[in-house]
Each structure stands twice: as structure tokens, then as C-alpha cells.
Amino acid sequence: MTTPPRLIPLLQQFDFARERLTDRLAGPVMDSGNGADVEVTPMTDEEYLWEPVPDCWSVRRRTAGPGPGATLLSGAGDWGRDAAHAPHPSPPPFTTIAWRLSHLSELLTLRADHTIGSHTLTRDDYRVDADAAGAIAAFDSGATAWREALLSSDDCTLDTVGLSTYPHGSDPDDPFVETVWWVNQELLHHGAEIALIRDLYRARQR
């Protein structure tokens, strides 16, 4: 299938942001932004779960229960991600790399499923990873699934309202091209947040 011309820049942006975040997490180098390689220390489990301030939301053993201000642990498996039923806490709690990366990977995985998959996956089905390597692999899997959804699109599907039935956003009411744009900004802003926390963790060690 030929990629629609208006999807090409969005796909290129997604690919660049995905690669940059993956390299920023796993190393051994990342693009500085001008083509030069910068050495990267791979993220450790300790850093993945690091809580820079009191009362962070993170991912936790299900047996430990939710963290401060959270009322449940979302996801499947022995670990879950801090969450709360609406209304959500205000101001929002500070979240760890583990929380942000799990949220981003879940978003990609579920949106892919609700676009070209079974249209049935829920947050309760999504497995939350307890370690850095597993979380990076889950991000790669989710990003790959979402990219497949993008590559399945033609001009008609880009304009289709409700092509994505993802239930935790406005997707059912939006043309698919708007969902594509939204996912890109999610990847860009959460990727930047994760990179900043990595910088803070490195500075703390000094």
C-alpha cells in the first residue's frame, strides 16, 4: 500500500521520536539532535523505579497496594500502575519513569488493537513490567504495533471518524488523522519527560 502523502511527515516524526526515546533509554548512544552520537548509560531497574519526590505515582507489586493518593493498580500481572477513579487528584501527582513509560506503551498497544486488532483490549489486560528491560521491550512492541496501524492507512481511512475505537480518549469521535497527530504528541511529550528524569537521576548521583 502506498503511504498517503499527508501521513508521511507524521510517520517520519513518529519514527524519529520513537528511535530517540529508545536510544535515550537503552543506549549505547543516541542522536544529539544534530546527527552527533552521545553516549548513553542504559537505564537500570533502580532508575526505572526512582521516586524523585515524595508521594510519586509509580508501578508497584500488586500485593503492596496502590501508592499515595492512588486508589487502584491498573494492568495485568503481579505489578500494576498507580491510578485513581475520576475525579483524578489535583494537582496531578509526579510520576516515575516506570509510570510514564508504562502509560505510553499501554497507550500505543491499546490504540493499535482498537484500530486494526480485536478492538477488545482493556487496561486490565495490559501487563505492567517491573523492570527496565521489560519496559523498554514493551515500548518497542507497542510502537511496532502502532506503526503497523499507520501503515495500513490510506487517504480514506485517515478521514474516517472513529476508525480507532480506543475508549480512553476522543478517538471514536475523531478522524483517524487527528488520532495519529495526538499519538505523536503523546510520544514527544512523554519522551521528553522521561529524558528529563534521566538527567535528574544522573545529576543526583554526582
XYZ file of N, CA and C in Angstrom:
618
model
N 0.838 -1.196 0.000
C 0.000 0.000 0.000
C 0.880 1.256 0.000
N 0.547 2.221 -0.834
C 1.274 3.473 -0.900
C 0.885 4.357 0.288
N 1.889 4.909 0.961
C 1.626 5.777 2.105
C 1.058 7.104 1.624
N -0.084 7.526 2.149
C -0.649 8.822 1.760
C 0.345 9.948 2.030
N 0.498 10.888 1.102
C 1.480 11.964 1.287
C 1.334 12.716 2.603
N 0.111 12.964 3.063
C -0.051 13.736 4.305
C 0.299 12.929 5.543
N 0.396 11.585 5.403
C 0.807 10.757 6.535
C 2.323 10.697 6.654
N 3.028 10.924 5.567
C 4.485 10.740 5.559
C 5.186 11.572 6.634
N 4.928 12.893 6.751
C 5.640 13.644 7.795
C 5.269 13.199 9.210
N 4.030 12.783 9.418
C 3.631 12.286 10.738
C 4.324 10.961 11.048
N 4.458 10.107 10.049
C 5.145 8.834 10.236
C 6.628 9.058 10.496
N 7.232 9.994 9.773
C 8.646 10.299 9.991
C 8.869 10.864 11.384
N 7.965 11.720 11.832
C 8.077 12.280 13.174
C 7.964 11.179 14.227
N 7.008 10.267 14.040
C 6.839 9.156 14.970
C 8.102 8.305 15.018
N 8.644 7.973 13.851
C 9.834 7.114 13.797
C 11.018 7.771 14.497
N 11.202 9.069 14.264
C 12.322 9.773 14.891
C 12.158 9.817 16.403
N 10.958 10.160 16.876
C 10.726 10.252 18.319
C 10.850 8.886 18.980
N 10.368 7.865 18.312
C 10.469 6.505 18.857
C 11.929 6.093 18.987
N 12.700 6.289 17.923
C 14.105 5.888 17.956
C 14.879 6.672 19.011
N 14.586 7.959 19.100
C 15.318 8.784 20.052
C 15.021 8.376 21.491
N 13.753 8.073 21.799
C 13.418 7.643 23.152
C 14.031 6.279 23.456
N 13.942 5.349 22.514
C 14.527 4.027 22.732
C 16.016 4.132 23.004
N 16.711 4.925 22.180
C 18.155 5.091 22.366
C 18.459 5.823 23.670
N 17.590 6.759 24.058
C 17.792 7.509 25.307
C 17.662 6.601 26.521
N 16.900 5.519 26.374
C 16.707 4.578 27.471
C 17.743 3.461 27.487
N 18.032 2.927 26.303
C 18.815 1.695 26.224
C 20.260 1.901 25.793
N 20.572 3.047 25.124
C 21.926 3.271 24.664
C 22.330 2.283 23.576
N 23.586 2.139 23.274
C 24.718 2.797 23.957
C 24.949 4.249 23.544
N 24.308 4.673 22.437
C 24.413 6.069 22.014
C 23.042 6.547 21.559
N 22.905 7.874 21.481
C 21.694 8.462 20.920
C 22.095 9.652 20.063
N 21.205 10.022 19.155
C 21.419 11.191 18.313
C 21.222 12.443 19.161
N 22.191 13.325 19.145
C 22.103 14.551 19.934
C 21.057 15.509 19.389
N 20.597 15.263 18.165
C 19.665 16.162 17.500
C 20.274 16.802 16.279
N 21.618 16.790 16.223
C 22.305 17.336 15.052
C 23.113 16.281 14.311
N 22.815 15.011 14.642
C 23.488 13.915 13.957
C 24.685 13.354 14.704
N 25.155 14.041 15.743
C 26.297 13.555 16.524
C 25.828 12.540 17.553
N 26.634 11.511 17.792
C 26.308 10.492 18.778
C 26.718 10.942 20.179
N 25.818 10.711 21.120
C 26.083 10.986 22.533
C 25.995 9.673 23.287
N 26.988 9.379 24.123
C 26.972 8.129 24.877
C 25.828 8.129 25.882
N 25.198 6.961 26.026
C 24.063 6.806 26.932
C 24.305 5.595 27.827
N 24.171 5.797 29.135
C 24.212 4.674 30.070
C 22.828 4.037 30.110
N 22.726 2.747 29.804
C 21.404 2.110 29.816
C 20.704 2.271 31.162
N 19.403 2.450 31.112
C 18.617 2.629 32.328
C 18.628 1.355 33.179
N 18.822 1.528 34.470
C 18.795 0.408 35.403
C 17.405 0.260 36.014
N 17.181 -0.852 36.693
C 15.910 -1.054 37.387
C 15.729 -0.018 38.490
N 16.820 0.327 39.181
C 16.737 1.325 40.254
C 16.277 2.667 39.693
N 16.835 3.068 38.562
C 16.448 4.342 37.954
C 15.013 4.288 37.433
N 14.644 3.173 36.847
C 13.293 2.977 36.320
C 12.244 3.243 37.400
N 12.525 2.821 38.614
C 11.572 2.945 39.725
C 11.870 4.131 40.640
N 12.879 4.942 40.323
C 13.299 6.038 41.190
C 12.167 7.036 41.400
N 11.949 7.418 42.669
C 10.928 8.404 43.023
C 11.627 9.699 43.446
N 11.681 10.699 42.548
C 12.446 11.913 42.829
C 11.872 12.757 43.961
N 10.574 12.665 44.213
C 9.918 13.483 45.232
C 8.983 12.592 46.042
N 8.529 13.062 47.199
C 7.579 12.254 47.978
C 6.258 12.055 47.230
N 5.616 10.940 47.532
C 4.261 10.640 47.057
C 4.158 10.497 45.538
N 5.205 9.977 44.919
C 5.157 9.712 43.476
C 4.154 8.612 43.169
N 3.599 8.666 41.978
C 2.913 7.508 41.414
C 3.910 6.720 40.585
N 3.792 5.384 40.671
C 4.757 4.521 40.002
C 4.072 3.218 39.628
N 4.878 2.192 39.365
C 4.359 0.833 39.226
C 4.784 0.071 40.469
N 3.902 -0.815 40.956
C 4.141 -1.454 42.243
C 3.658 -2.900 42.232
N 4.245 -3.673 43.155
C 3.725 -5.024 43.343
C 2.262 -4.942 43.757
N 1.466 -5.788 43.168
C 0.037 -5.747 43.457
C -0.233 -6.031 44.940
N 0.615 -6.871 45.531
C 0.429 -7.210 46.939
C 0.704 -6.020 47.859
N 1.460 -5.017 47.355
C 1.774 -3.840 48.169
C 0.649 -2.814 48.142
N -0.247 -2.924 47.181
C -1.340 -1.970 47.071
C -0.899 -0.688 46.401
N -1.867 0.184 46.089
C -1.547 1.437 45.405
C -0.763 2.399 46.279
N -0.065 3.342 45.596
C 0.735 4.333 46.295
C -0.098 5.492 46.808
N 0.571 6.505 47.368
C -0.129 7.653 47.967
C -1.054 8.346 46.971
N -2.305 8.506 47.354
C -3.267 9.199 46.510
C -3.901 8.353 45.433
N -3.354 7.171 45.188
C -3.932 6.264 44.198
C -4.962 5.362 44.873
N -5.933 4.905 44.101
C -6.967 4.043 44.673
C -6.959 2.651 44.064
N -6.139 2.451 43.023
C -6.061 1.132 42.412
C -4.762 0.992 41.654
N -4.422 -0.245 41.308
C -3.283 -0.553 40.453
C -3.822 -1.127 39.157
N -3.656 -0.393 38.080
C -4.187 -0.844 36.796
C -3.223 -1.809 36.129
N -3.759 -2.612 35.222
C -2.931 -3.536 34.471
C -3.085 -4.963 34.917
N -2.380 -5.837 34.212
C -2.409 -7.270 34.492
C -1.061 -7.711 35.051
N -1.048 -8.845 35.713
C 0.184 -9.389 36.239
C 0.392 -9.062 37.700
N 1.599 -9.382 38.183
C 1.924 -9.193 39.597
C 2.172 -7.735 39.953
N 2.374 -6.899 38.948
C 2.619 -5.479 39.161
C 1.515 -4.665 38.487
N 1.240 -3.490 39.031
C 0.252 -2.599 38.443
C 0.732 -1.159 38.499
N 0.031 -0.292 37.782
C 0.386 1.129 37.729
C -0.595 1.933 38.572
N -0.063 2.817 39.414
C -0.921 3.655 40.257
C -1.957 4.387 39.413
N -3.201 4.388 39.891
C -4.292 5.044 39.175
C -5.369 5.403 40.189
N -6.356 6.141 39.715
C -7.488 6.516 40.562
C -8.708 6.703 39.686
N -9.849 6.367 40.232
C -11.093 6.651 39.534
C -11.326 8.161 39.513
N -12.068 8.632 38.522
C -12.400 10.058 38.448
C -13.216 10.469 39.682
N -13.032 11.680 40.168
C -12.098 12.707 39.665
C -10.657 12.407 40.080
N -9.714 12.679 39.173
C -8.316 12.415 39.446
C -7.753 13.462 40.405
N -6.684 13.124 41.105
C -6.093 14.078 42.052
C -5.688 15.381 41.363
N -5.848 16.478 42.063
C -5.439 17.779 41.541
C -4.686 18.522 42.643
N -3.453 18.962 42.379
C -2.705 18.795 41.133
C -2.306 17.340 40.917
N -2.002 16.972 39.669
C -1.638 15.581 39.396
C -0.358 15.200 40.134
N -0.246 13.959 40.591
C 0.980 13.523 41.265
C 2.149 13.454 40.290
N 3.353 13.629 40.820
C 4.548 13.424 39.996
C 4.683 11.932 39.733
N 5.032 11.563 38.514
C 5.102 10.152 38.144
C 6.520 9.755 37.744
N 6.883 8.522 38.062
C 8.216 7.999 37.789
C 8.369 7.640 36.313
N 9.614 7.331 35.928
C 9.849 6.816 34.573
C 9.011 5.565 34.354
N 8.948 4.707 35.358
C 8.182 3.464 35.227
C 6.723 3.758 34.897
N 6.129 4.714 35.592
C 4.727 5.062 35.352
C 4.552 5.614 33.947
N 5.399 6.574 33.574
C 5.247 7.246 32.281
C 5.482 6.290 31.116
N 6.497 5.430 31.239
C 6.796 4.508 30.150
C 5.705 3.454 30.017
N 5.196 2.973 31.151
C 4.095 2.010 31.112
C 2.847 2.629 30.488
N 2.539 3.856 30.880
C 1.391 4.564 30.313
C 1.532 4.714 28.798
N 2.711 5.120 28.351
C 2.935 5.341 26.923
C 2.843 4.030 26.146
N 3.436 2.982 26.671
C 3.420 1.686 25.982
C 2.009 1.109 25.928
N 1.269 1.265 27.019
C -0.120 0.805 27.039
C -0.949 1.563 26.010
N -0.761 2.875 25.948
C -1.500 3.710 25.006
C -1.271 3.238 23.573
N -0.008 2.969 23.220
C 0.320 2.518 21.863
C -0.280 1.147 21.573
N -0.158 0.244 22.533
C -0.646 -1.123 22.347
C -2.160 -1.153 22.196
N -2.858 -0.463 23.095
C -4.321 -0.485 23.047
C -4.856 0.256 21.825
N -4.231 1.369 21.469
C -4.720 2.084 20.283
C -4.516 1.256 19.025
N -3.399 0.529 18.945
C -3.193 -0.348 17.789
C -4.281 -1.412 17.737
N -4.584 -2.007 18.884
C -5.618 -3.042 18.918
C -6.978 -2.478 18.545
N -7.268 -1.263 18.986
C -8.579 -0.667 18.719
C -8.643 0.004 17.344
N -7.558 -0.160 16.554
C -7.560 0.351 15.184
C -7.563 -0.783 14.170
N -6.623 -1.729 14.328
C -6.534 -2.829 13.346
C -6.550 -4.201 14.014
N -6.794 -4.233 15.312
C -6.771 -5.505 16.028
C -8.155 -5.991 16.386
N -8.258 -6.552 17.594
C -9.508 -7.166 18.038
C -10.533 -6.153 18.535
N -10.092 -4.933 18.805
C -10.956 -3.887 19.381
C -11.497 -4.296 20.754
N -10.737 -5.110 21.468
C -11.231 -5.619 22.761
C -10.293 -5.373 23.930
N -9.010 -5.075 23.696
C -8.070 -4.948 24.803
C -8.470 -3.810 25.734
N -8.295 -4.042 27.032
C -8.556 -3.019 28.033
C -7.309 -2.811 28.871
N -7.353 -1.790 29.695
C -6.220 -1.539 30.588
C -5.997 -2.704 31.542
N -7.042 -3.407 31.868
C -6.910 -4.557 32.755
C -6.184 -5.722 32.089
N -6.093 -5.694 30.753
C -5.392 -6.750 30.022
C -3.910 -6.456 29.858
N -3.522 -5.197 30.066
C -2.152 -4.791 29.749
C -1.206 -5.158 30.887
N -0.142 -5.885 30.560
C 0.814 -6.349 31.570
C 1.800 -5.226 31.894
N 1.906 -4.913 33.164
C 2.814 -3.866 33.636
C 4.147 -4.495 34.010
N 5.239 -3.933 33.497
C 6.572 -4.506 33.717
C 7.229 -3.948 34.969
N 7.917 -4.829 35.687
C 8.561 -4.461 36.941
C 10.004 -4.022 36.749
N 10.573 -4.229 35.564
C 11.991 -3.962 35.351
C 12.195 -3.145 34.090
N 13.356 -2.506 34.019
C 13.656 -1.595 32.921
C 13.702 -2.305 31.574
N 14.375 -3.453 31.513
C 14.498 -4.160 30.238
C 13.134 -4.580 29.711
N 12.281 -5.093 30.588
C 10.945 -5.494 30.166
C 10.129 -4.314 29.696
N 10.278 -3.166 30.373
C 9.517 -1.975 29.998
C 9.962 -1.433 28.645
N 11.271 -1.460 28.381
C 11.774 -0.997 27.087
C 11.282 -1.914 25.971
N 11.290 -3.220 26.229
C 10.782 -4.173 25.244
C 9.292 -3.969 24.992
N 8.542 -3.670 26.047
C 7.105 -3.437 25.898
C 6.842 -2.173 25.084
N 7.660 -1.145 25.304
C 7.526 0.078 24.497
C 7.791 -0.223 23.032
N 8.823 -0.987 22.746
C 9.139 -1.332 21.364
C 8.003 -2.116 20.723
N 7.424 -3.044 21.472
C 6.314 -3.843 20.955
C 5.097 -2.965 20.662
N 4.777 -2.066 21.589
C 3.640 -1.183 21.388
C 3.850 -0.242 20.212
N 5.066 0.305 20.099
C 5.365 1.215 18.995
C 5.310 0.488 17.654
N 5.778 -0.748 17.620
C 5.716 -1.536 16.382
C 4.270 -1.795 15.977
N 3.434 -2.136 16.959
C 2.026 -2.401 16.667
C 1.333 -1.146 16.136
N 1.628 -0.002 16.756
C 1.002 1.235 16.302
C 1.482 1.615 14.899
N 2.759 1.392 14.618
C 3.285 1.705 13.287
C 2.599 0.857 12.220
N 2.306 -0.391 12.563
C 1.574 -1.249 11.622
C 0.187 -0.678 11.339
N -0.431 -0.107 12.369
C -1.735 0.526 12.161
C -1.611 1.720 11.215
N -0.534 2.493 11.365
C -0.321 3.636 10.489
C -0.112 3.191 9.046
N 0.685 2.152 8.868
C 0.996 1.694 7.513
C -0.200 1.048 6.825
N -1.228 0.692 7.594
C -2.434 0.113 6.995
C -3.385 1.192 6.481
N -3.024 2.460 6.700
C -3.933 3.562 6.399
C -3.786 4.049 4.965
N -4.912 4.407 4.364
C -4.919 5.120 3.093
C -5.642 6.444 3.313
N -5.828 7.206 2.261
C -6.457 8.519 2.414
C -7.861 8.415 2.983
N -8.560 7.369 2.591
C -9.932 7.199 3.082
C -9.947 6.933 4.579
N -9.076 6.036 5.042
C -9.073 5.715 6.472
C -8.585 6.883 7.314
N -7.682 7.703 6.777
C -7.231 8.870 7.533
C -8.386 9.806 7.853
N -9.376 9.849 6.975
C -10.530 10.729 7.177
C -11.691 10.044 7.896
N -11.533 8.750 8.196
C -12.626 8.003 8.815
C -12.776 8.370 10.284
N -13.937 8.848 10.646
C -14.226 9.166 12.050
C -14.487 7.868 12.804
N -13.772 7.705 13.918
C -13.979 6.514 14.731
C -13.267 5.272 14.232
N -12.302 5.427 13.316
C -11.529 4.249 12.890
C -10.867 3.600 14.104
N -10.308 4.437 14.973
C -9.815 3.947 16.258
C -10.944 4.027 17.275
N -11.202 2.906 17.925
C -12.256 2.859 18.939
C -11.677 2.872 20.355
N -10.418 3.297 20.469
C -9.765 3.394 21.777
C -10.683 4.132 22.744
N -11.000 3.511 23.889
C -12.075 4.057 24.731
C -11.658 5.125 25.727
N -10.358 5.454 25.801
C -9.893 6.381 26.824
C -9.510 7.737 26.244
N -10.097 8.097 25.134
C -9.833 9.388 24.517
C -11.003 9.758 23.635
N -10.764 10.709 22.750
C -11.830 11.152 21.851
C -11.800 10.415 20.520
N -11.021 9.350 20.429
C -10.834 8.631 19.159
C -12.137 8.284 18.438
N -13.155 7.753 19.127
C -14.382 7.385 18.408
C -15.075 8.558 17.722
N -14.738 9.782 18.129
C -15.373 10.972 17.558
C -14.456 11.733 16.600
N -13.221 11.244 16.405
C -12.229 11.988 15.628
C -11.879 11.293 14.317
N -11.560 12.059 13.273
C -10.941 11.464 12.084
C -9.612 10.820 12.492
N -9.261 9.720 11.857
C -8.076 8.980 12.276
C -6.814 9.824 12.192
N -6.719 10.731 11.228
C -5.511 11.543 11.100
C -5.300 12.399 12.350
N -6.378 12.811 13.017
C -6.235 13.568 14.259
C -5.720 12.675 15.391
N -6.119 11.426 15.388
C -5.604 10.471 16.376
C -4.116 10.247 16.166
N -3.699 10.143 14.902
C -2.280 9.969 14.582
C -1.481 11.144 15.137
N -1.981 12.352 14.899
C -1.303 13.548 15.423
C -1.228 13.501 16.948
N -2.320 13.106 17.585
C -2.368 13.068 19.052
C -1.359 12.067 19.613
N -1.261 10.902 19.006
C -0.312 9.899 19.493
C 1.119 10.421 19.360
N 1.411 11.111 18.269
C 2.752 11.687 18.123
C 3.076 12.649 19.256
N 2.118 13.517 19.613
C 2.421 14.462 20.684
C 2.535 13.749 22.028
N 1.807 12.656 22.217
C 1.968 11.865 23.443
C 3.388 11.297 23.527
N 3.875 10.750 22.410
C 5.217 10.194 22.380
C 6.265 11.288 22.598
N 6.076 12.436 21.966
C 7.041 13.519 22.089
C 7.088 14.073 23.512
N 5.925 14.313 24.104
C 5.993 14.974 25.413
C 6.344 13.995 26.525
N 5.863 12.763 26.456
C 6.274 11.800 27.486
C 7.740 11.397 27.309
N 8.187 11.325 26.062
C 9.605 11.045 25.826
C 10.494 12.128 26.421
N 10.086 13.385 26.270
C 10.861 14.488 26.843
C 10.850 14.433 28.364
N 9.704 14.099 28.947
C 9.619 13.988 30.408
C 10.559 12.894 30.921
N 10.532 11.758 30.254
C 11.383 10.635 30.668
C 12.855 11.015 30.547
N 13.220 11.696 29.465
C 14.606 12.123 29.289
C 15.036 13.072 30.402
N 14.154 13.979 30.810
C 14.494 14.912 31.880
C 14.699 14.180 33.207
N 13.851 13.195 33.492
C 14.027 12.440 34.735
C 15.348 11.678 34.702
N 15.734 11.179 33.538
C 17.040 10.529 33.414
C 18.158 11.515 33.743
N 18.035 12.739 33.259
C 19.048 13.762 33.559
C 19.102 14.059 35.053
N 17.943 14.159 35.689
C 17.905 14.427 37.125
C 18.522 13.272 37.920
N 18.250 12.063 37.471
C 18.818 10.896 38.167
C 20.345 10.905 38.065
N 20.851 11.220 36.891
C 22.306 11.274 36.701
C 22.919 12.373 37.561
N 22.274 13.540 37.613
C 22.788 14.633 38.422
C 22.759 14.293 39.912
N 21.756 13.558 40.335
C 21.650 13.137 41.737
C 22.826 12.271 42.118
N 23.258 11.394 41.235
C 24.379 10.510 41.537
C 25.693 11.276 41.719
N 25.782 12.412 41.054
C 27.001 13.215 41.203
C 27.083 13.880 42.572
